[in-house]
Amino acid sequence: MIASVAALLVLAVAPALIGWRSTVVVSGSMTPAIQPGDVIVARPATSDTAARTAPGAVVLVDNPAAPGELLMHRLVDYDSKGQMILKGDANPEQDSTPVPMRNLKGVASLRIPFIGLPFLWFQEGRHLLALGTVALLLALIIWPTAGYDESRPSAPAGRHRARRARRAGLSHD
């Protein structure tokens, strides 16, 4: 479990080192495919990416309806001006505001489930749950190694060796 959590954390953070963007999903507009608390890793938008982005792709854009915020929705089509028409999978209607191509920040490439939940809980004001989860994960990482002595064989292995030696008549007890 610890290795899985560590691997998910690395997957969520490492792409930033090569210019990719990791984003915690904070709303349910893309359910069931993408859940709140999932981390989406988006490859950066370039002029080439923008030209090759086909309807059906999940895109990360500067939200034209809420300046300063990012929006992650599915590209449904392009309008006559070449602007993107987006829609959240869970939304009944397409987004009302077309998105200019200059607002494209990235195209979703990887979904990492659940790893962003503590961040989401903290944003929602559920501080105790977020901090408790982080504390529990840290305890699980630290606990197995606390008091471990490499020079001593583990008790079960030692007992099994002694039992095998008695059966073979090698014991001096």
PDB file of C-alpha atoms in Angstrom:
ATOM      1  CA  MET A   1       0.000   0.000   0.000  1.00  0.00           C
ATOM      2  CA  ILE A   2       2.802   2.386   0.904  1.00  0.00           C
ATOM      3  CA  ALA A   3       4.570   1.729  -2.377  1.00  0.00           C
ATOM      4  CA  SER A   4       1.338   2.349  -4.263  1.00  0.00           C
ATOM      5  CA  VAL A   5       0.744   5.685  -2.547  1.00  0.00           C
ATOM      6  CA  ALA A   6       4.373   6.693  -3.114  1.00  0.00           C
ATOM      7  CA  ALA A   7       4.135   5.748  -6.794  1.00  0.00           C
ATOM      8  CA  LEU A   8       0.924   7.755  -7.190  1.00  0.00           C
ATOM      9  CA  LEU A   9       2.546  10.769  -5.547  1.00  0.00           C
ATOM     10  CA  VAL A  10       5.546  10.519  -7.866  1.00  0.00           C
ATOM     11  CA  LEU A  11       3.229  10.247 -10.884  1.00  0.00           C
ATOM     12  CA  ALA A  12       1.331  13.316  -9.710  1.00  0.00           C
ATOM     13  CA  VAL A  13       4.407  15.491  -9.083  1.00  0.00           C
ATOM     14  CA  ALA A  14       7.154  14.285 -11.459  1.00  0.00           C
ATOM     15  CA  PRO A  15       5.547  15.484 -14.718  1.00  0.00           C
ATOM     16  CA  ALA A  16       5.980  19.095 -13.555  1.00  0.00           C
ATOM     17  CA  LEU A  17       9.729  18.592 -13.924  1.00  0.00           C
ATOM     18  CA  ILE A  18       9.294  18.274 -17.707  1.00  0.00           C
ATOM     19  CA  GLY A  19       6.777  21.107 -18.055  1.00  0.00           C
ATOM     20  CA  TRP A  20       3.595  19.086 -17.741  1.00  0.00           C
ATOM     21  CA  ARG A  21       0.852  20.318 -15.447  1.00  0.00           C
ATOM     22  CA  SER A  22      -0.772  18.350 -12.621  1.00  0.00           C
ATOM     23  CA  THR A  23      -4.209  19.500 -11.520  1.00  0.00           C
ATOM     24  CA  VAL A  24      -6.454  18.283  -8.722  1.00  0.00           C
ATOM     25  CA  VAL A  25     -10.048  17.915  -9.912  1.00  0.00           C
ATOM     26  CA  VAL A  26     -12.307  19.907  -7.583  1.00  0.00           C
ATOM     27  CA  SER A  27     -15.766  19.435  -9.099  1.00  0.00           C
ATOM     28  CA  GLY A  28     -17.909  16.591 -10.326  1.00  0.00           C
ATOM     29  CA  SER A  29     -18.537  18.002 -13.803  1.00  0.00           C
ATOM     30  CA  MET A  30     -16.492  15.229 -15.448  1.00  0.00           C
ATOM     31  CA  THR A  31     -17.918  12.252 -13.556  1.00  0.00           C
ATOM     32  CA  PRO A  32     -17.950   9.309 -13.914  1.00  0.00           C
ATOM     33  CA  ALA A  33     -14.698   9.280 -15.942  1.00  0.00           C
ATOM     34  CA  ILE A  34     -12.910  11.800 -13.714  1.00  0.00           C
ATOM     35  CA  GLN A  35     -13.794  12.173 -10.032  1.00  0.00           C
ATOM     36  CA  PRO A  36     -13.202  15.020  -7.563  1.00  0.00           C
ATOM     37  CA  GLY A  37      -9.861  14.347  -5.864  1.00  0.00           C
ATOM     38  CA  ASP A  38      -8.299  12.741  -8.931  1.00  0.00           C
ATOM     39  CA  VAL A  39      -5.110  14.316 -10.245  1.00  0.00           C
ATOM     40  CA  ILE A  40      -4.995  14.892 -13.982  1.00  0.00           C
ATOM     41  CA  VAL A  41      -1.638  15.302 -15.670  1.00  0.00           C
ATOM     42  CA  ALA A  42      -1.875  17.396 -18.825  1.00  0.00           C
ATOM     43  CA  ARG A  43       0.817  17.663 -21.457  1.00  0.00           C
ATOM     44  CA  PRO A  44       1.474  21.304 -22.329  1.00  0.00           C
ATOM     45  CA  ALA A  45      -0.323  22.930 -25.210  1.00  0.00           C
ATOM     46  CA  THR A  46       1.801  23.955 -28.148  1.00  0.00           C
ATOM     47  CA  SER A  47       0.701  25.283 -31.513  1.00  0.00           C
ATOM     48  CA  ASP A  48       1.080  21.728 -32.809  1.00  0.00           C
ATOM     49  CA  THR A  49      -0.986  20.293 -29.924  1.00  0.00           C
ATOM     50  CA  ALA A  50      -3.739  22.827 -30.508  1.00  0.00           C
ATOM     51  CA  ALA A  51      -3.925  21.968 -34.196  1.00  0.00           C
ATOM     52  CA  ARG A  52      -4.096  18.216 -33.482  1.00  0.00           C
ATOM     53  CA  THR A  53      -6.561  18.275 -30.568  1.00  0.00           C
ATOM     54  CA  ALA A  54      -9.590  16.362 -31.756  1.00  0.00           C
ATOM     55  CA  PRO A  55     -13.097  16.374 -30.324  1.00  0.00           C
ATOM     56  CA  GLY A  56     -13.317  13.873 -27.495  1.00  0.00           C
ATOM     57  CA  ALA A  57     -10.076  14.986 -25.825  1.00  0.00           C
ATOM     58  CA  VAL A  58     -10.161  16.277 -22.259  1.00  0.00           C
ATOM     59  CA  VAL A  59      -8.551  19.713 -22.230  1.00  0.00           C
ATOM     60  CA  LEU A  60      -7.324  22.119 -19.569  1.00  0.00           C
ATOM     61  CA  VAL A  61      -8.095  25.751 -20.388  1.00  0.00           C
ATOM     62  CA  ASP A  62      -8.165  29.182 -18.829  1.00  0.00           C
ATOM     63  CA  ASN A  63     -11.861  29.491 -18.055  1.00  0.00           C
ATOM     64  CA  PRO A  64     -13.324  32.353 -20.139  1.00  0.00           C
ATOM     65  CA  ALA A  65     -16.404  32.485 -17.867  1.00  0.00           C
ATOM     66  CA  ALA A  66     -14.260  32.777 -14.693  1.00  0.00           C
ATOM     67  CA  PRO A  67     -10.981  34.599 -15.380  1.00  0.00           C
ATOM     68  CA  GLY A  68      -8.059  33.335 -13.306  1.00  0.00           C
ATOM     69  CA  GLU A  69      -9.516  29.825 -12.956  1.00  0.00           C
ATOM     70  CA  LEU A  70      -8.724  26.664 -14.884  1.00  0.00           C
ATOM     71  CA  LEU A  71     -11.409  24.477 -16.421  1.00  0.00           C
ATOM     72  CA  MET A  72     -11.091  20.842 -17.414  1.00  0.00           C
ATOM     73  CA  HIS A  73     -13.815  19.649 -19.784  1.00  0.00           C
ATOM     74  CA  ARG A  74     -14.146  17.521 -22.862  1.00  0.00           C
ATOM     75  CA  LEU A  75     -13.697  19.123 -26.295  1.00  0.00           C
ATOM     76  CA  VAL A  76     -16.960  18.565 -28.142  1.00  0.00           C
ATOM     77  CA  ASP A  77     -16.430  20.573 -31.310  1.00  0.00           C
ATOM     78  CA  TYR A  78     -15.098  23.802 -32.808  1.00  0.00           C
ATOM     79  CA  ASP A  79     -17.306  26.753 -33.720  1.00  0.00           C
ATOM     80  CA  SER A  80     -17.092  28.705 -36.998  1.00  0.00           C
ATOM     81  CA  LYS A  81     -14.364  30.953 -35.500  1.00  0.00           C
ATOM     82  CA  GLY A  82     -12.204  27.972 -34.529  1.00  0.00           C
ATOM     83  CA  GLN A  83     -12.994  28.333 -30.823  1.00  0.00           C
ATOM     84  CA  MET A  84     -13.388  25.219 -28.698  1.00  0.00           C
ATOM     85  CA  ILE A  85     -16.832  24.125 -27.560  1.00  0.00           C
ATOM     86  CA  LEU A  86     -16.520  22.226 -24.295  1.00  0.00           C
ATOM     87  CA  LYS A  87     -18.800  20.148 -22.100  1.00  0.00           C
ATOM     88  CA  GLY A  88     -18.434  18.444 -18.755  1.00  0.00           C
ATOM     89  CA  ASP A  89     -19.328  14.753 -19.050  1.00  0.00           C
ATOM     90  CA  ALA A  90     -21.819  15.073 -16.167  1.00  0.00           C
ATOM     91  CA  ASN A  91     -23.357  18.303 -17.472  1.00  0.00           C
ATOM     92  CA  PRO A  92     -26.546  18.091 -19.550  1.00  0.00           C
ATOM     93  CA  GLU A  93     -25.564  21.009 -21.806  1.00  0.00           C
ATOM     94  CA  GLN A  94     -22.430  22.255 -23.530  1.00  0.00           C
ATOM     95  CA  ASP A  95     -20.588  25.141 -21.888  1.00  0.00           C
ATOM     96  CA  SER A  96     -22.183  28.447 -22.859  1.00  0.00           C
ATOM     97  CA  THR A  97     -18.914  30.262 -23.597  1.00  0.00           C
ATOM     98  CA  PRO A  98     -16.700  29.085 -26.486  1.00  0.00           C
ATOM     99  CA  VAL A  99     -13.013  28.969 -25.570  1.00  0.00           C
ATOM    100  CA  PRO A 100     -10.384  30.620 -27.777  1.00  0.00           C
ATOM    101  CA  MET A 101      -7.413  28.406 -28.682  1.00  0.00           C
ATOM    102  CA  ARG A 102      -5.061  30.795 -26.850  1.00  0.00           C
ATOM    103  CA  ASN A 103      -6.725  29.632 -23.591  1.00  0.00           C
ATOM    104  CA  LEU A 104      -5.634  26.016 -24.130  1.00  0.00           C
ATOM    105  CA  LYS A 105      -3.140  25.102 -21.400  1.00  0.00           C
ATOM    106  CA  GLY A 106      -2.901  21.365 -21.914  1.00  0.00           C
ATOM    107  CA  VAL A 107      -4.442  18.075 -22.963  1.00  0.00           C
ATOM    108  CA  ALA A 108      -5.134  15.460 -20.286  1.00  0.00           C
ATOM    109  CA  SER A 109      -2.790  12.497 -20.609  1.00  0.00           C
ATOM    110  CA  LEU A 110      -2.917  10.691 -17.274  1.00  0.00           C
ATOM    111  CA  ARG A 111      -5.477  10.274 -14.478  1.00  0.00           C
ATOM    112  CA  ILE A 112      -4.237   9.422 -10.996  1.00  0.00           C
ATOM    113  CA  PRO A 113      -7.221   8.495  -8.829  1.00  0.00           C
ATOM    114  CA  PHE A 114      -7.760   9.676  -5.232  1.00  0.00           C
ATOM    115  CA  ILE A 115      -4.296  11.133  -4.612  1.00  0.00           C
ATOM    116  CA  GLY A 116      -5.613  14.721  -4.537  1.00  0.00           C
ATOM    117  CA  LEU A 117      -8.337  14.059  -1.971  1.00  0.00           C
ATOM    118  CA  PRO A 118      -6.441  15.564   1.015  1.00  0.00           C
ATOM    119  CA  PHE A 119      -5.882  18.750  -1.019  1.00  0.00           C
ATOM    120  CA  LEU A 120      -9.567  18.848  -1.972  1.00  0.00           C
ATOM    121  CA  TRP A 121     -10.681  18.249   1.624  1.00  0.00           C
ATOM    122  CA  PHE A 122      -8.411  21.052   2.821  1.00  0.00           C
ATOM    123  CA  GLN A 123      -9.942  23.444   0.248  1.00  0.00           C
ATOM    124  CA  GLU A 124     -13.426  22.442   1.387  1.00  0.00           C
ATOM    125  CA  GLY A 125     -12.539  23.313   4.985  1.00  0.00           C
ATOM    126  CA  ARG A 126     -12.360  19.684   6.104  1.00  0.00           C
ATOM    127  CA  HIS A 127      -8.949  20.307   7.659  1.00  0.00           C
ATOM    128  CA  LEU A 128      -9.084  17.564  10.264  1.00  0.00           C
ATOM    129  CA  LEU A 129      -9.850  14.891   7.650  1.00  0.00           C
ATOM    130  CA  ALA A 130      -7.064  16.155   5.365  1.00  0.00           C
ATOM    131  CA  LEU A 131      -4.476  16.376   8.140  1.00  0.00           C
ATOM    132  CA  GLY A 132      -5.566  13.035   9.606  1.00  0.00           C
ATOM    133  CA  THR A 133      -5.138  11.320   6.246  1.00  0.00           C
ATOM    134  CA  VAL A 134      -1.681  12.799   5.744  1.00  0.00           C
ATOM    135  CA  ALA A 135      -0.699  11.847   9.323  1.00  0.00           C
ATOM    136  CA  LEU A 136      -1.959   8.278   8.791  1.00  0.00           C
ATOM    137  CA  LEU A 137       0.028   7.910   5.568  1.00  0.00           C
ATOM    138  CA  LEU A 138       3.173   9.225   7.250  1.00  0.00           C
ATOM    139  CA  ALA A 139       2.642   6.839  10.176  1.00  0.00           C
ATOM    140  CA  LEU A 140       2.276   3.912   7.775  1.00  0.00           C
ATOM    141  CA  ILE A 141       5.524   4.885   6.097  1.00  0.00           C
ATOM    142  CA  ILE A 142       7.481   5.366   9.330  1.00  0.00           C
ATOM    143  CA  TRP A 143       5.973   2.597  11.509  1.00  0.00           C
ATOM    144  CA  PRO A 144       7.225  -0.524   9.673  1.00  0.00           C
ATOM    145  CA  THR A 145      10.850   0.601   9.984  1.00  0.00           C
ATOM    146  CA  ALA A 146      10.707   1.840  13.605  1.00  0.00           C
ATOM    147  CA  GLY A 147      12.717  -0.449  15.896  1.00  0.00           C
ATOM    148  CA  TYR A 148      13.878  -2.668  13.040  1.00  0.00           C
ATOM    149  CA  ASP A 149      17.260  -4.261  13.683  1.00  0.00           C
ATOM    150  CA  GLU A 150      18.900  -5.801  10.612  1.00  0.00           C
ATOM    151  CA  SER A 151      21.414  -7.731  12.685  1.00  0.00           C
ATOM    152  CA  ARG A 152      18.683  -9.806  14.406  1.00  0.00           C
ATOM    153  CA  PRO A 153      16.780 -12.447  12.486  1.00  0.00           C
ATOM    154  CA  SER A 154      13.043 -12.029  12.741  1.00  0.00           C
ATOM    155  CA  ALA A 155      11.366 -14.098  15.453  1.00  0.00           C
ATOM    156  CA  PRO A 156       9.334 -16.332  13.145  1.00  0.00           C
ATOM    157  CA  ALA A 157      12.355 -17.226  11.021  1.00  0.00           C
ATOM    158  CA  GLY A 158      14.437 -17.963  14.144  1.00  0.00           C
ATOM    159  CA  ARG A 159      11.723 -20.224  15.587  1.00  0.00           C
ATOM    160  CA  HIS A 160      11.383 -22.099  12.304  1.00  0.00           C
ATOM    161  CA  ARG A 161      15.155 -22.641  12.093  1.00  0.00           C
ATOM    162  CA  ALA A 162      15.278 -23.959  15.665  1.00  0.00           C
ATOM    163  CA  ARG A 163      12.310 -26.277  15.033  1.00  0.00           C
ATOM    164  CA  ARG A 164      13.933 -27.645  11.849  1.00  0.00           C
ATOM    165  CA  ALA A 165      17.222 -28.180  13.684  1.00  0.00           C
ATOM    166  CA  ARG A 166      15.469 -30.151  16.494  1.00  0.00           C
ATOM    167  CA  ARG A 167      13.704 -32.344  13.952  1.00  0.00           C
ATOM    168  CA  ALA A 168      17.015 -33.062  12.213  1.00  0.00           C
ATOM    169  CA  GLY A 169      18.623 -33.928  15.564  1.00  0.00           C
ATOM    170  CA  LEU A 170      21.037 -30.996  15.391  1.00  0.00           C
ATOM    171  CA  SER A 171      19.799 -29.186  18.459  1.00  0.00           C
ATOM    172  CA  HIS A 172      21.911 -29.061  21.611  1.00  0.00           C
ATOM    173  CA  ASP A 173      18.919 -28.286  23.879  1.00  0.00           C
TER     174      ASP A 173
END
